[in-house]
Every structure is written in structure tokens, then in C-alpha cells.
Short mmCIF file of C-alpha atoms in Angstrom, two decimals:
data_model
loop_
_atom_site.label_atom_id
_atom_site.label_comp_id
_atom_site.label_asym_id
_atom_site.label_seq_id
_atom_site.Cartn_x
_atom_site.Cartn_y
_atom_site.Cartn_z
CA MET A 127 105.61 106.71 107.26
CA ILE A 128 108.70 103.63 107.30
CA THR A 129 111.85 105.17 107.45
CA ASP A 130 114.90 102.90 106.74
CA ASP A 131 115.42 102.33 110.62
CA PHE A 132 112.24 101.51 111.26
CA ALA A 133 111.98 98.82 108.72
CA ASP A 134 115.22 97.17 110.23
CA ARG A 135 113.75 96.75 113.32
CA VAL A 136 110.90 95.42 112.03
CA LEU A 137 113.04 92.94 109.74
CA SER A 138 115.20 92.30 112.90
CA ALA A 139 112.21 91.21 115.45
CA ALA A 140 111.10 89.26 112.25
CA HIS A 141 113.59 86.86 112.06
CA GLN A 142 114.22 87.24 115.68
CA LEU A 143 110.81 85.40 116.38
CA HIS A 144 111.15 83.70 112.97
CA VAL A 145 108.57 85.66 110.53
CA PRO A 146 108.90 85.48 107.35
CA VAL A 147 108.54 89.48 106.45
CA PHE A 148 107.11 90.22 102.41
CA VAL A 149 107.79 93.16 101.19
CA LYS A 150 106.64 96.02 98.66
CA PRO A 151 109.46 98.31 98.55
CA LYS A 152 108.45 101.55 97.70
CA THR A 153 111.71 103.81 98.17
CA SER A 154 115.30 103.53 96.78
CA ARG A 155 116.82 103.05 99.48
CA LEU A 156 116.92 99.49 99.38
CA TYR A 157 118.92 98.09 102.08
CA ALA A 158 115.97 98.28 104.44
CA TYR A 159 114.82 95.38 103.37
CA ARG A 160 117.28 93.13 103.12
CA GLY A 161 116.57 89.84 104.35
CA ALA A 162 112.85 89.58 103.44
CA ARG A 163 111.45 86.52 102.34
CA ALA A 164 110.20 87.71 99.01
CA ILE A 165 110.07 91.07 97.57
CA VAL A 166 107.82 91.88 95.10
CA CYS A 167 107.84 94.36 92.90
CA ASN A 168 106.71 95.40 88.88
CA ALA A 169 108.52 94.95 85.99
CA LYS A 170 108.79 99.09 85.63
CA GLU A 171 110.13 99.75 89.06
CA ALA A 172 112.50 96.45 89.13
CA GLY A 173 113.63 97.90 86.11
CA PHE A 174 114.74 101.34 88.23
CA TYR A 175 116.06 99.32 91.32
CA VAL A 176 118.32 97.65 88.70
CA THR A 177 119.05 100.52 86.60
CA ARG A 178 117.95 98.94 83.48
CA SER A 179 115.04 98.40 81.36
CA LEU A 180 113.68 94.94 81.19
CA ALA A 181 112.90 94.77 78.04
CA ASP A 182 112.98 90.67 76.75
CA GLU A 183 113.05 87.70 79.05
CA GLN A 184 116.73 88.06 78.73
CA SER A 185 116.67 91.26 81.10
CA VAL A 186 114.19 89.92 83.60
CA GLU A 187 115.83 86.65 84.23
CA GLU A 188 119.36 89.44 85.11
CA ALA A 189 117.41 91.33 86.82
CA GLY A 190 115.77 88.96 89.02
CA ARG A 191 119.20 87.47 89.72
CA ALA A 192 120.17 90.93 90.78
CA LEU A 193 117.48 91.70 93.09
CA LEU A 194 118.09 88.69 95.48
CA ALA A 195 121.37 89.14 95.52
CA HIS A 196 120.56 93.21 96.48
CA PHE A 197 118.36 92.45 98.31
CA GLY A 198 119.84 89.23 100.45
CA CYS A 199 116.27 87.63 100.33
CA SER A 200 115.09 84.09 99.65
CA ALA A 201 112.83 85.31 96.96
CA VAL A 202 111.44 87.98 94.04
CA VAL A 203 108.28 88.30 92.25
CA ILE A 204 108.39 90.85 89.63
CA THR A 205 104.56 91.36 88.48
CA ARG A 206 105.01 92.12 84.28
CA GLY A 207 101.52 93.04 83.64
CA GLU A 208 99.83 91.12 80.46
CA LYS A 209 102.99 88.64 80.55
CA GLY A 210 102.00 87.09 84.20
CA MET A 211 104.71 87.20 86.84
CA SER A 212 108.20 85.91 87.71
CA LEU A 213 109.32 84.27 90.86
CA PHE A 214 112.91 84.14 91.58
CA GLU A 215 113.97 81.55 94.21
CA GLU A 216 117.06 81.92 95.83
CA SER A 217 117.01 77.90 96.19
CA SER A 218 116.21 77.35 92.11
CA PRO A 219 118.83 78.21 89.41
CA ARG A 220 115.54 78.87 87.22
CA HIS A 221 112.80 80.88 87.69
CA ILE A 222 108.68 80.23 87.05
CA HIS A 223 107.27 82.00 84.79
CA ILE A 224 102.89 82.72 85.43
CA PRO A 225 101.55 83.54 82.65
CA ALA A 226 98.45 86.95 82.69
CA MET A 227 95.08 85.50 83.68
CA GLY A 228 93.82 88.47 81.77
CA LEU A 229 93.75 90.24 78.65
CA GLU A 230 94.12 94.52 79.27
CA VAL A 231 90.56 96.01 77.78
CA THR A 232 91.61 100.28 78.28
CA TYR A 233 88.10 102.66 79.97
CA ALA A 234 87.39 103.26 75.98
CA ARG A 235 87.00 99.61 75.50
CA VAL A 236 83.40 99.87 78.32
CA GLY A 237 80.38 99.60 76.75
CA GLN A 238 81.59 98.58 72.95
CA PRO A 239 81.11 94.84 71.62
CA GLY A 240 83.03 91.85 73.21
CA VAL A 241 86.63 91.06 73.27
CA GLU A 242 87.37 88.02 71.84
CA ARG A 243 89.67 85.80 74.57
CA GLY A 244 90.39 82.46 75.16
CA ALA A 245 88.71 80.14 77.54
CA THR A 246 90.62 81.38 80.54
CA GLY A 247 91.65 84.66 79.79
CA ARG A 248 89.81 87.75 81.41
CA GLN A 249 89.13 91.10 80.76
CA VAL A 250 91.22 93.74 82.94
CA PHE A 251 89.25 97.17 83.28
CA ASP A 252 91.60 98.38 85.73
CA LEU A 253 95.29 97.80 87.30
CA THR A 254 94.91 99.68 90.78
CA GLY A 255 96.23 97.16 93.65
CA ALA A 256 96.94 94.68 91.27
CA GLY A 257 100.22 94.56 93.42
CA ASP A 258 98.78 94.94 96.78
CA THR A 259 96.58 91.76 96.16
CA VAL A 260 99.71 89.71 94.59
CA LEU A 261 101.88 90.76 98.10
CA SER A 262 98.78 90.05 99.95
CA VAL A 263 97.44 86.48 98.83
CA LEU A 264 101.46 85.58 98.33
CA ALA A 265 101.91 85.93 102.36
CA LEU A 266 98.54 84.61 103.19
CA ALA A 267 99.63 81.36 100.81
CA ALA A 268 102.62 81.23 102.82
CA ALA A 269 101.87 81.19 106.16
CA ALA A 270 99.56 78.69 105.55
CA GLY A 271 102.14 76.82 104.55
CA ALA A 272 101.99 76.53 100.92
CA PRO A 273 105.11 76.59 99.09
CA LEU A 274 106.21 79.82 97.45
CA ALA A 275 105.40 78.83 93.93
CA ASP A 276 102.02 77.34 94.60
CA ALA A 277 101.06 80.96 96.35
CA ALA A 278 102.25 83.03 93.38
CA MET A 279 100.16 81.34 91.45
CA LEU A 280 97.35 81.27 93.34
CA ALA A 281 98.31 84.98 93.91
CA ASN A 282 98.71 85.60 89.90
CA THR A 283 95.24 83.90 89.79
CA ALA A 284 93.29 86.68 93.18
CA ALA A 285 95.17 89.28 91.31
CA GLY A 286 93.60 88.11 87.91
CA VAL A 287 90.00 88.65 89.63
CA VAL A 288 91.27 92.03 90.88
CA VAL A 289 92.00 93.85 87.60
CA GLY A 290 88.60 92.45 86.41
CA LYS A 291 86.81 95.19 88.22
CA LEU A 292 86.77 99.09 88.58
CA GLY A 293 88.48 100.68 90.83
CA THR A 294 90.52 99.21 94.19
CA ALA A 295 88.41 96.37 94.67
CA SER A 296 89.35 92.78 97.14
CA VAL A 297 88.94 89.13 96.00
CA SER A 298 86.43 87.25 98.19
CA PRO A 299 87.63 83.15 99.34
CA GLN A 300 84.48 82.93 97.00
CA GLU A 301 85.88 84.39 93.62
CA LEU A 302 89.41 82.92 94.06
CA THR A 303 87.50 79.96 94.13
CA ARG A 304 86.07 80.22 91.24
CA ALA A 305 88.69 81.90 89.25
CA LEU A 306 91.15 78.34 90.44
CA GLN A 307 87.74 76.00 89.21
CA GLU A 308 87.67 77.96 86.21
CA ILE A 309 91.33 77.26 85.90
CA HIS A 310 90.86 73.95 86.21
CA ASP A 311 88.33 72.73 84.21
#
């Protein structure tokens, strides 16, 4: 539905109105998103965009920096599943790594005895919607005035709640508040 031309028009209008744009690209013609405030993609997508596998921290760092330049954006967030997420900002020489909030549990484990995990870990049942949750909470927190690093930590926490549910799910303000309290405690 969103053509490159349409995306370009939306980005141009947003820039004129000083409205930040947050994008989770779904195309190989990525120049349409140039100038977005932040781009959010998972590690597999990031690897596809830079045409190499992201097998280690060095490759993730290189991909994040390359995507900043490619998109001409202020920030890139690469979600990395059980490894958390990495935030790259144009204004910072170092990226921020945010650890995962959960421990993946496959459907085969449902109904089986509990899994030993750390105090802050959550069982991960379904990754459906995690990237969309990251994008929406990141944008909402930034719109509310949070620095992008804080917005990314909040988005990571929200995604940790969502992946603990089966199927497509959302996170309520109460659930997010409880998850943040668990982290704080």
C-alpha cells in the first residue's frame, strides 16, 4: 500500500511540519525512508539491507552505522531477539545495547515443567508483533519527550511483555508499569 512516492511525500510533509517519523521498513527500495527520525528493523532485516550476516557484535556495529548513513536518519534500532536490541544514534559515536527482557520458550515447552531463569527474565512464547510494539512504544515515548535511549529501553520492556503472550497481543499501561517495577526491584 505504501509506495516509495507516497512515503517520500509523507516524509517531506512531516519534515515541513517538524514531525518526527519512525519507520519499520518493509521494502528493498529503502531510499524512500531517508530522513526518518528513526528506523527500526530486526537483525535479519538489517543483515539483508547491508547484504551480510550479523553474526557478532562487530557486524552489528558495522550494520548499524551503515544503516544510519544509508537512511540519512538520526537513529537506527536493531532488535536482536534473545540478545536484546541495539540503538545507534547519529549524534553518538557508541551504540547502546539493551539486554533482552525474556527467555524464549517454544510452543513445545507449553505445559512442561518450569524453566530455570533469572529474576528479571520472562518466558517468551510468541514473537508476533514484537517489532511493531518496539516501533509504536519508541515513537510514543519520543513524542512524549523521552530521550531516544530511554524510549528504546521502554520499548524493549513493552516488547518483553508482548512476547510473553500467545498470539498477536498488545501491552496495557498497567502491564508496562508492572514490568518496569519488576526491573526496578
